[in-house]
């Protein structure tokens, strides 16, 4: 089960050849208000875990594991905390930026947004609602390492990525805005209580200010079952450049 990154629809997958070889099916579900999914105003991260529990029951899914990319990380971890999944891989994941351990590590611009989200979540949500598919594309390209830009701007990938952005914003910006408030707030579950296997994957060249500022070091220390992988020659596009390693590790645990 893929929990996509910020403002992307279920259209953008990964690792097709690896999945086919392993006989594994990749499922991605649009979060409320994004793509084809009905809005759910005021939703929480735990509501997502409830949605996925219902989805997996209706579809009779067994052995479900989650991959959370970038802003999809807290949604995948919510499913792990609720034991909806049997394992989780966090890839270039956004950290719990509002956690006290993160405060000194945040980029000043991100710190301001985290503070606004804590003090006035409604205003923060209104601010995030000013995003668009084009602005998101420019932001991602602008904050990425050159190694990631080479991946994201390759013609086939760029076409798929931009389609996923357009689909995510097809109902407007409220879904993305709510996602971002949830990601930048304190998370309503204890990472220290996670019992399912968790792999944390980061590229040492990742320069995104909204991923984990210490490449998952503090995050791994909070999750008892965590196994942290930092790939020296990779950036934030790790999900597509190292899909084989990520899936092999997730499926083996």
XYZ file of C-alpha atoms in Angstrom:
253
model
C 0.000 0.000 0.000
C 1.619 3.219 -1.173
C 0.893 6.418 0.765
C 1.988 8.999 -1.831
C 3.883 12.201 -1.183
C 2.442 15.686 -0.949
C -0.227 16.658 -3.459
C 0.101 13.573 -5.640
C -2.624 11.165 -6.634
C -2.597 7.389 -6.802
C -1.400 7.689 -10.418
C 2.293 7.871 -9.463
C 3.566 4.399 -8.570
C 7.039 2.895 -8.349
C 9.042 -0.282 -8.860
C 6.807 -1.925 -11.478
C 9.427 -4.419 -12.654
C 10.472 -5.353 -9.109
C 6.861 -5.800 -8.004
C 6.078 -8.005 -10.985
C 9.107 -10.201 -10.324
C 8.151 -10.570 -6.644
C 4.495 -11.272 -7.428
C 3.406 -8.324 -5.291
C 0.504 -6.020 -6.056
C 0.929 -2.278 -5.489
C -2.189 -0.433 -4.332
C -2.395 3.315 -3.866
C -5.440 5.126 -2.503
C -6.101 8.854 -2.814
C -6.387 10.560 0.548
C -9.651 12.461 1.210
C -10.043 15.524 -0.984
C -7.243 14.525 -3.374
C -7.726 12.929 -6.779
C -10.883 10.829 -6.867
C -11.373 10.630 -3.089
C -14.321 12.286 -1.328
C -13.339 15.161 1.004
C -13.491 14.624 4.767
C -13.217 18.027 6.495
C -11.547 17.958 9.886
C -10.054 14.496 9.369
C -7.111 13.202 11.396
C -4.206 10.871 10.716
C -6.028 8.130 12.603
C -9.039 8.560 10.312
C -6.737 7.480 7.491
C -5.832 4.308 9.375
C -9.555 3.632 9.866
C -10.189 4.168 6.144
C -7.415 1.751 5.213
C -8.614 -0.838 7.712
C -12.061 -0.708 6.092
C -10.565 -0.805 2.591
C -8.416 -3.835 3.366
C -11.382 -5.648 4.954
C -13.682 -4.971 1.994
C -11.004 -6.087 -0.469
C -9.993 -9.057 1.740
C -6.333 -8.026 1.629
C -3.834 -10.152 3.543
C -0.218 -9.443 4.413
C -0.618 -5.720 3.794
C 2.493 -3.572 4.101
C 2.760 0.185 3.683
C 5.239 2.451 1.958
C 5.072 6.111 2.959
C 6.911 8.527 0.682
C 7.699 12.089 1.787
C 4.496 13.613 3.232
C 2.893 10.178 3.025
C 5.120 9.084 5.939
C 2.808 10.022 8.842
C -0.133 8.386 7.066
C 1.798 5.132 6.658
C 2.976 5.321 10.272
C -0.612 5.874 11.442
C -1.503 2.590 9.735
C 1.452 0.916 11.446
C 0.453 2.329 14.844
C -3.086 1.004 14.363
C -1.676 -2.355 13.169
C -3.557 -2.079 9.893
C -0.330 -3.173 8.176
C 2.258 -5.834 9.005
C 5.259 -3.711 8.118
C 6.119 -0.211 6.946
C 8.824 1.448 4.871
C 9.301 5.192 5.199
C 11.112 6.597 2.170
C 12.476 10.164 2.211
C 9.832 10.618 4.854
C 8.664 13.772 6.499
C 9.543 13.615 10.197
C 7.269 14.660 13.064
C 8.433 18.244 12.580
C 6.430 19.523 15.567
C 8.223 17.171 17.976
C 10.500 19.046 20.423
C 13.539 17.075 19.236
C 13.147 18.595 15.769
C 12.918 22.255 16.769
C 16.613 23.129 16.540
C 17.035 21.219 13.270
C 14.320 22.888 11.202
C 14.928 25.324 8.355
C 13.691 28.769 9.535
C 10.885 28.860 6.956
C 9.676 25.404 7.977
C 9.920 26.320 11.662
C 7.584 29.279 11.054
C 5.011 27.043 9.363
C 5.208 24.463 12.147
C 4.700 27.227 14.722
C 1.737 28.657 12.794
C 0.177 25.201 12.549
C 0.503 24.775 16.317
C -0.901 28.183 17.261
C -3.526 28.709 14.549
C -4.214 25.540 12.542
C -7.132 27.148 10.684
C -4.916 29.974 9.444
C -2.202 27.481 8.520
C -4.706 25.414 6.553
C -5.863 28.543 4.716
C -2.238 29.382 3.901
C -1.517 25.896 2.550
C -4.681 26.131 0.433
C -2.844 28.692 -1.695
C -0.822 25.882 -3.290
C -1.327 24.694 -6.886
C 0.040 21.928 -9.087
C 2.439 24.341 -10.791
C 3.651 25.857 -7.517
C 4.208 22.379 -6.060
C 6.211 21.293 -9.101
C 8.385 24.407 -8.892
C 8.883 23.981 -5.134
C 9.967 20.345 -5.438
C 12.348 21.045 -8.314
C 13.703 24.147 -6.589
C 14.576 22.450 -3.284
C 15.910 19.207 -4.790
C 19.528 18.150 -5.202
C 20.722 17.971 -8.806
C 20.651 14.159 -8.595
C 16.927 14.322 -7.834
C 16.217 16.962 -10.459
C 17.667 14.597 -13.057
C 15.100 11.967 -12.008
C 12.129 14.309 -11.696
C 12.696 16.154 -14.976
C 13.298 13.060 -17.126
C 10.501 13.285 -19.729
C 8.567 10.112 -18.826
C 8.799 10.693 -15.094
C 7.940 14.391 -15.350
C 4.839 13.556 -17.385
C 3.631 11.025 -14.788
C 4.511 13.265 -11.844
C 2.740 16.295 -13.283
C -0.313 14.214 -14.106
C -0.395 13.024 -10.471
C -0.180 16.646 -9.288
C -2.970 17.753 -11.624
C -5.182 14.880 -10.458
C -4.478 15.595 -6.791
C -5.647 19.194 -7.189
C -8.625 18.324 -9.411
C -11.076 19.015 -6.546
C -9.223 22.106 -5.348
C -6.574 22.595 -2.696
C -8.425 21.674 0.520
C -7.218 18.055 0.534
C -3.568 19.052 0.251
C -4.000 21.794 2.850
C -5.491 19.364 5.373
C -2.747 16.807 4.686
C -0.085 19.415 5.383
C -1.648 20.605 8.637
C -1.783 16.989 9.821
C 1.834 16.362 8.811
C 3.095 19.536 10.535
C 1.114 18.988 13.758
C 1.978 16.633 16.609
C 1.015 13.137 15.514
C -1.802 11.462 17.501
C 0.036 8.197 18.140
C 3.175 7.138 19.971
C 6.024 6.133 17.699
C 7.668 4.623 20.765
C 4.835 2.060 20.919
C 5.139 0.797 17.336
C 5.482 -2.982 17.161
C 5.450 -3.694 13.418
C 8.771 -3.792 11.524
C 9.781 -0.378 10.172
C 12.430 0.476 7.592
C 13.489 4.125 7.269
C 15.161 5.022 3.984
C 16.946 8.300 3.259
C 19.367 9.501 0.625
C 22.396 11.371 1.951
C 22.014 13.877 -0.909
C 18.405 14.726 -0.016
C 18.180 18.520 0.390
C 14.431 18.849 0.928
C 13.667 21.007 3.963
C 10.357 19.222 4.605
C 11.741 15.695 4.796
C 13.595 14.575 7.917
C 16.238 17.209 8.765
C 18.587 14.548 10.168
C 17.772 11.850 7.607
C 15.699 9.852 10.064
C 18.208 9.630 12.917
C 15.860 10.932 15.624
C 12.884 9.187 14.035
C 14.672 5.834 14.131
C 15.592 6.339 17.782
C 11.900 6.712 18.646
C 10.681 3.577 16.853
C 11.679 0.347 18.653
C 11.455 -1.750 15.490
C 13.191 0.729 13.180
C 16.018 -0.134 10.856
C 17.562 2.978 9.280
C 19.186 3.003 5.848
C 21.076 6.052 4.537
C 22.173 5.641 0.915
C 25.320 7.737 0.266
C 24.855 8.442 -3.443
C 21.077 8.982 -3.468
C 18.744 11.894 -2.817
C 15.054 12.276 -2.127
C 14.042 10.345 -5.251
C 15.112 7.135 -3.495
C 11.695 5.546 -4.036
C 12.399 5.350 -7.768
C 16.191 4.988 -7.823
C 16.349 2.213 -5.184
C 12.926 0.562 -5.395
C 14.419 -2.936 -5.447
C 16.308 -2.571 -2.168
C 13.347 -0.905 -0.456
C 10.862 -3.585 -1.472
C 13.224 -6.493 -0.803
C 13.811 -5.295 2.755
C 10.128 -4.566 3.417
C 8.931 -7.937 2.135
C 11.599 -9.848 4.073
C 10.555 -8.524 7.487
